Coordinates of N, CA and C in Angstrom, one line a residue:
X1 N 8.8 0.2 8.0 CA 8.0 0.0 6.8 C 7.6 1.4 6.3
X2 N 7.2 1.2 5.4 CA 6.7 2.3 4.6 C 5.8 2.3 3.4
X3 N 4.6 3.3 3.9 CA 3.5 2.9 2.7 C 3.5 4.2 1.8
X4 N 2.9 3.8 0.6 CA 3.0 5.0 -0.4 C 1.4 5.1 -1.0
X5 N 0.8 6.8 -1.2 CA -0.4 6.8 -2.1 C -0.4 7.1 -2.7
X6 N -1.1 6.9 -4.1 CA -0.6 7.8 -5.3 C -2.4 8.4 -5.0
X7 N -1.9 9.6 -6.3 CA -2.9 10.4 -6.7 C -2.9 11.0 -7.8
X8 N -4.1 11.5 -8.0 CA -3.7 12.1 -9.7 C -4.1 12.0 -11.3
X9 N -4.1 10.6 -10.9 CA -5.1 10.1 -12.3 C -6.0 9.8 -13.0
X10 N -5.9 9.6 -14.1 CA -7.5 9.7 -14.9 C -7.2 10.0 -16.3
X11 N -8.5 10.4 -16.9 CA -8.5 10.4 -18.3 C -8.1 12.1 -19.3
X12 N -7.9 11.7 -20.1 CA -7.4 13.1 -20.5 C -6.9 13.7 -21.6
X13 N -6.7 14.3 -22.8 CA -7.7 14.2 -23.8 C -5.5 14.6 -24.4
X14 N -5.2 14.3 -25.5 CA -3.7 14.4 -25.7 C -3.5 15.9 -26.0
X15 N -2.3 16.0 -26.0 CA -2.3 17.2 -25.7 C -2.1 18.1 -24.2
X16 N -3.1 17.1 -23.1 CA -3.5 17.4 -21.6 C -2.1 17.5 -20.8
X17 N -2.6 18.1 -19.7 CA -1.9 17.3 -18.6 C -2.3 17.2 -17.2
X18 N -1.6 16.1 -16.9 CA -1.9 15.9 -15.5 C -0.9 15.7 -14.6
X19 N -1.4 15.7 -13.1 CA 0.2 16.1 -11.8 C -0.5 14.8 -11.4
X20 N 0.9 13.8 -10.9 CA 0.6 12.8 -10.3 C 1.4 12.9 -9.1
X21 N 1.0 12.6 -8.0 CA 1.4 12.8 -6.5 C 1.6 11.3 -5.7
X22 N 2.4 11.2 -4.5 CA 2.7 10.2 -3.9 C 3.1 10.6 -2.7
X23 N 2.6 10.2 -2.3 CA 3.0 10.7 -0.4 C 3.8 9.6 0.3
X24 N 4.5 9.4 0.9 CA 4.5 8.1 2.4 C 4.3 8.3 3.2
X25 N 4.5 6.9 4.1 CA 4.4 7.7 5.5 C 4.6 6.1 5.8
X26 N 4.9 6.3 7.4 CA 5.4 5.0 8.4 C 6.5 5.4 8.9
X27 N 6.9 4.6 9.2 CA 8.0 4.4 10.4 C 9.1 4.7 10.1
X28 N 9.5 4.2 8.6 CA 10.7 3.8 8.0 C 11.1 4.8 7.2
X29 N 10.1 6.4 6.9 CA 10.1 7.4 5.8 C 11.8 7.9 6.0
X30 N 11.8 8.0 7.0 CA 13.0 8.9 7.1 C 14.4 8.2 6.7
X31 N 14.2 7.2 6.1 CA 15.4 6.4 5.8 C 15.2 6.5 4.0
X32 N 14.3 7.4 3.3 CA 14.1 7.2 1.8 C 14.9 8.4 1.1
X33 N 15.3 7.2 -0.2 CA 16.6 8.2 -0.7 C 15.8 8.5 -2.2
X34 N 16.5 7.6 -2.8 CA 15.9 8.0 -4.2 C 14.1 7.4 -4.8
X35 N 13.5 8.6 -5.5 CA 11.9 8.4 -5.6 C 12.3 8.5 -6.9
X36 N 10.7 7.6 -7.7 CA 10.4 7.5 -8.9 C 9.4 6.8 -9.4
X37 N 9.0 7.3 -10.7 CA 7.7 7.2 -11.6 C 8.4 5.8 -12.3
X38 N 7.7 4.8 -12.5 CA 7.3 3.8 -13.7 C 5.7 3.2 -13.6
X39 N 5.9 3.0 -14.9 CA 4.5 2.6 -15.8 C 4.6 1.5 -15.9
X40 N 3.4 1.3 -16.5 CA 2.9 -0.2 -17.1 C 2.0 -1.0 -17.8
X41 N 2.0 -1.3 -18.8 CA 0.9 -2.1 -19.7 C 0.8 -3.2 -19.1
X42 N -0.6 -3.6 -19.6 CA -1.3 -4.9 -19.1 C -0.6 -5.5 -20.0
X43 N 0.3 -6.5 -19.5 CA 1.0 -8.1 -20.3 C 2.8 -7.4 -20.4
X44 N 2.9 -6.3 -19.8 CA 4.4 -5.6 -20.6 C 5.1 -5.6 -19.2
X45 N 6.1 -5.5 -19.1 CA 6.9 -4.8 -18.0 C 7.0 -3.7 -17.6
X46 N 7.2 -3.3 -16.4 CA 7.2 -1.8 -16.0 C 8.4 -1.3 -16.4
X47 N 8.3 0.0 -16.8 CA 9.6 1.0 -17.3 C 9.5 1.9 -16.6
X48 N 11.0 2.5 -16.8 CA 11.1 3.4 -15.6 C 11.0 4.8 -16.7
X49 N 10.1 6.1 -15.8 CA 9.7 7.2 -16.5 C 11.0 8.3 -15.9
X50 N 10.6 8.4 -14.7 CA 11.9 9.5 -14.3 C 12.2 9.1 -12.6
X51 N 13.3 9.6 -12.6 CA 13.8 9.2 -11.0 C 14.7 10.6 -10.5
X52 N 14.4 10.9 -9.0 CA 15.1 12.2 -8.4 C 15.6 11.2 -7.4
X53 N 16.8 12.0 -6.9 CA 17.5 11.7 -5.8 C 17.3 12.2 -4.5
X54 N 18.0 12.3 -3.4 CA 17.2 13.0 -2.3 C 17.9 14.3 -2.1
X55 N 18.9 14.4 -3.3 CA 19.8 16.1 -3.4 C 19.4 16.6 -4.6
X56 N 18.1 16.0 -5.5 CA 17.8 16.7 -6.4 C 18.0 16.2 -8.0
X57 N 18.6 15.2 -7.8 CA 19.4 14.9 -9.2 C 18.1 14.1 -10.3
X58 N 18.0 14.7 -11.2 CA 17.0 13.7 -11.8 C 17.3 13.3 -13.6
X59 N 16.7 12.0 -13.5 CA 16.6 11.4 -15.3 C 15.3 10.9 -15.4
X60 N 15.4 10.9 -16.9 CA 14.1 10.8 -17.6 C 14.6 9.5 -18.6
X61 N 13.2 9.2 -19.0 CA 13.2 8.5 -19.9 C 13.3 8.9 -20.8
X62 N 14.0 8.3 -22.4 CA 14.2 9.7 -23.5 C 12.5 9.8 -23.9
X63 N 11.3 9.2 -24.0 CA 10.4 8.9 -24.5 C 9.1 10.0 -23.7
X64 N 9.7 10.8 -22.7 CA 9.5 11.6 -21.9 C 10.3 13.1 -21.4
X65 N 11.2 12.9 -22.1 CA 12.5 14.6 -21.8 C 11.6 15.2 -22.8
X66 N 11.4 16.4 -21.8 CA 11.2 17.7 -22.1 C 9.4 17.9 -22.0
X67 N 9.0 16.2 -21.8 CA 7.3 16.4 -21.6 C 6.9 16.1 -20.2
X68 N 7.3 15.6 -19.4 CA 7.3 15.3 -17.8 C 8.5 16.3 -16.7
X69 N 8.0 16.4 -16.1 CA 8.8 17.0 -14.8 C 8.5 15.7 -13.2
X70 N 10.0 15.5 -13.1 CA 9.9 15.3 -11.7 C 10.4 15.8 -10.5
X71 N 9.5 16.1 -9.3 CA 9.9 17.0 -8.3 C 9.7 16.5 -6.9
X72 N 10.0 16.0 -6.1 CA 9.6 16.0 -4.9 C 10.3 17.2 -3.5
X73 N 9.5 16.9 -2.7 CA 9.3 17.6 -1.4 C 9.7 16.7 0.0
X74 N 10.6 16.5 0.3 CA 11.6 16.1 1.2 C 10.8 16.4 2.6
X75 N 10.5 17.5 2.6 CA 9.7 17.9 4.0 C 8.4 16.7 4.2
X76 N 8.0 17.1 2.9 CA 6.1 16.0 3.0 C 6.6 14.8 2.5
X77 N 7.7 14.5 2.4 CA 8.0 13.2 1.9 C 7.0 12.6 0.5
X78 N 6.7 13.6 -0.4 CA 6.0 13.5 -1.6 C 6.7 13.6 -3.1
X79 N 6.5 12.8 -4.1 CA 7.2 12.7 -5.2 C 6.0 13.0 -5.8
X80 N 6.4 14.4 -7.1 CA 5.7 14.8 -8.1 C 6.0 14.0 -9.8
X81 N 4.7 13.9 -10.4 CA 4.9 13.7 -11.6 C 4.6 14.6 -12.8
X82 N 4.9 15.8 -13.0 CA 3.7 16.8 -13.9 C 4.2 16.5 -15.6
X83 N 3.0 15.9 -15.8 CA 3.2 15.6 -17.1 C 2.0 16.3 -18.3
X84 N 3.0 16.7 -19.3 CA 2.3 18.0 -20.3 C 2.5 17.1 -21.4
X85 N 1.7 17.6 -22.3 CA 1.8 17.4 -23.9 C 1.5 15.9 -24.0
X86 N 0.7 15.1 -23.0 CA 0.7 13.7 -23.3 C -0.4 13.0 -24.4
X87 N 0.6 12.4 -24.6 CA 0.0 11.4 -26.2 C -0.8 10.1 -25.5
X88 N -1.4 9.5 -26.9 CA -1.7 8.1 -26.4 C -1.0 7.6 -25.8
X89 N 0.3 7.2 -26.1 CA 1.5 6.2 -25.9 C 1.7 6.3 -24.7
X90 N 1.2 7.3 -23.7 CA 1.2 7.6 -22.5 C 0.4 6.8 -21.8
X91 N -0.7 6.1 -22.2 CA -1.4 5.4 -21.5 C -1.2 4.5 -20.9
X92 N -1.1 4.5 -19.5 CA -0.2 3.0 -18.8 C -1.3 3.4 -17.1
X93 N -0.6 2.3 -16.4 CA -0.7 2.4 -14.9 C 0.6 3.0 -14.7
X94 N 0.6 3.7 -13.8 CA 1.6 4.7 -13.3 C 1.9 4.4 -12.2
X95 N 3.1 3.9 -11.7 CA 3.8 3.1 -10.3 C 5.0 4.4 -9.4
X96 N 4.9 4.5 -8.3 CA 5.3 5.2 -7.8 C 6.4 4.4 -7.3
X97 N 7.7 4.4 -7.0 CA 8.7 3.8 -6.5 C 9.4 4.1 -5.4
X98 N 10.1 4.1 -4.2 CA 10.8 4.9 -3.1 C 12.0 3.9 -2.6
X99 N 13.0 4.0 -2.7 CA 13.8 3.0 -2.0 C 14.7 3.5 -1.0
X100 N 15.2 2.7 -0.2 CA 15.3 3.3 1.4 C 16.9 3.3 1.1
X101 N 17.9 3.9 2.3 CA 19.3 3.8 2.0 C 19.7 3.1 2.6
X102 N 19.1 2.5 3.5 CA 20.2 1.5 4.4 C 20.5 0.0 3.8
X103 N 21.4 -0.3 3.9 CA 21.8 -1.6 3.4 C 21.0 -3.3 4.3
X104 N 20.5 -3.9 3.6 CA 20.6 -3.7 1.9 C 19.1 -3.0 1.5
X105 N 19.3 -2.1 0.3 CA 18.1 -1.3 0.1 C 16.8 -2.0 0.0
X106 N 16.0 -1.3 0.5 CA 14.4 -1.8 -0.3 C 13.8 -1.2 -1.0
X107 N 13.0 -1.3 -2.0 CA 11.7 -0.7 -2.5 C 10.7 -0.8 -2.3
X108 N 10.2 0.2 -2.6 CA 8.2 0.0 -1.5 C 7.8 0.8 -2.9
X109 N 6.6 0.4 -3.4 CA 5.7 0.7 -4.6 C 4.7 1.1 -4.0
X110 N 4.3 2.0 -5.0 CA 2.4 2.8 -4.4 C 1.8 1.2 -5.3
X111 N 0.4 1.6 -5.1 CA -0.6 0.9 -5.8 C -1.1 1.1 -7.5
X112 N -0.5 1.6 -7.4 CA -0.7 2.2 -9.1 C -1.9 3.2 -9.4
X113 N -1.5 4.1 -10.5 CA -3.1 5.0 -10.6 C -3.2 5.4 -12.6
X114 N -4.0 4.8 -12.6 CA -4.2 5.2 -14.3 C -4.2 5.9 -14.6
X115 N -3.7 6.2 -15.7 CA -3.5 7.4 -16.8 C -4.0 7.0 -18.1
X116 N -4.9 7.6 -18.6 CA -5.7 7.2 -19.9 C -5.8 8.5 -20.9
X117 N -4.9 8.7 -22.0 CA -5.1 9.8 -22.9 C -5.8 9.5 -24.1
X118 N -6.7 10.5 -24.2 CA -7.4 10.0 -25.5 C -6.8 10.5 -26.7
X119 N -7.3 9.8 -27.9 CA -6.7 10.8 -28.9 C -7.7 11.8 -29.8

């Protein structure tokens, strides 16, 4: 198993930015390959923001290139989200994602952490 925590969020004025963090931990960490950020509106579906691989490889959403960075740390088993220049539209719950490599894969979600930009 494997649990995830986010951290990081809150309110923040457009223009801002904020680092969103995610840790794991359990039993099962050492089997995690690819990490990533999605969001979410109340009543909408979650979308995916950005996703790294466990060699580095990463994509973005187009609605996000060139205004978010994603980075994690393999050692702390931690996925970063540093996100600059955020607009309203940015406003969502922010889901942290991890899925494991062994067949057949799982996914394990953080709890979500708000992100609220004002205008």
């Amino acid at each position: 198993q494997v649990q995830l925590v986010e951290s990081g969020g809150g309110l923040v004025q457009a223009g801002g930015s904020l680092r969103l963090s995610c840790a794991a931990s359990g039993s099962d960490i050492f089997s995690i390959d690819a990490m990533g950020w999605y969001r979410q509106a109340a009543g909408k579906q979650r979308d995916l923001v950005a996703t790294i691989t466990r060699g580095g490889a990463t994509d973005y959403a187009d609605s996000v290139k060139g205004r978010f960075t994603i980075s994690r740390d393999n050692a702390q088993n931690t996925v970063y989200l540093q996100m600059n220049s955020l607009k309203p539209e940015d406003t969502d719950v922010y889901y942290c994602k991890m899925t494991n490599m062994v067949l057949p894969p799982t996914d394990y979600w953080g709890q979500g952490t708000q992100v609220t930009v004002s205008s």
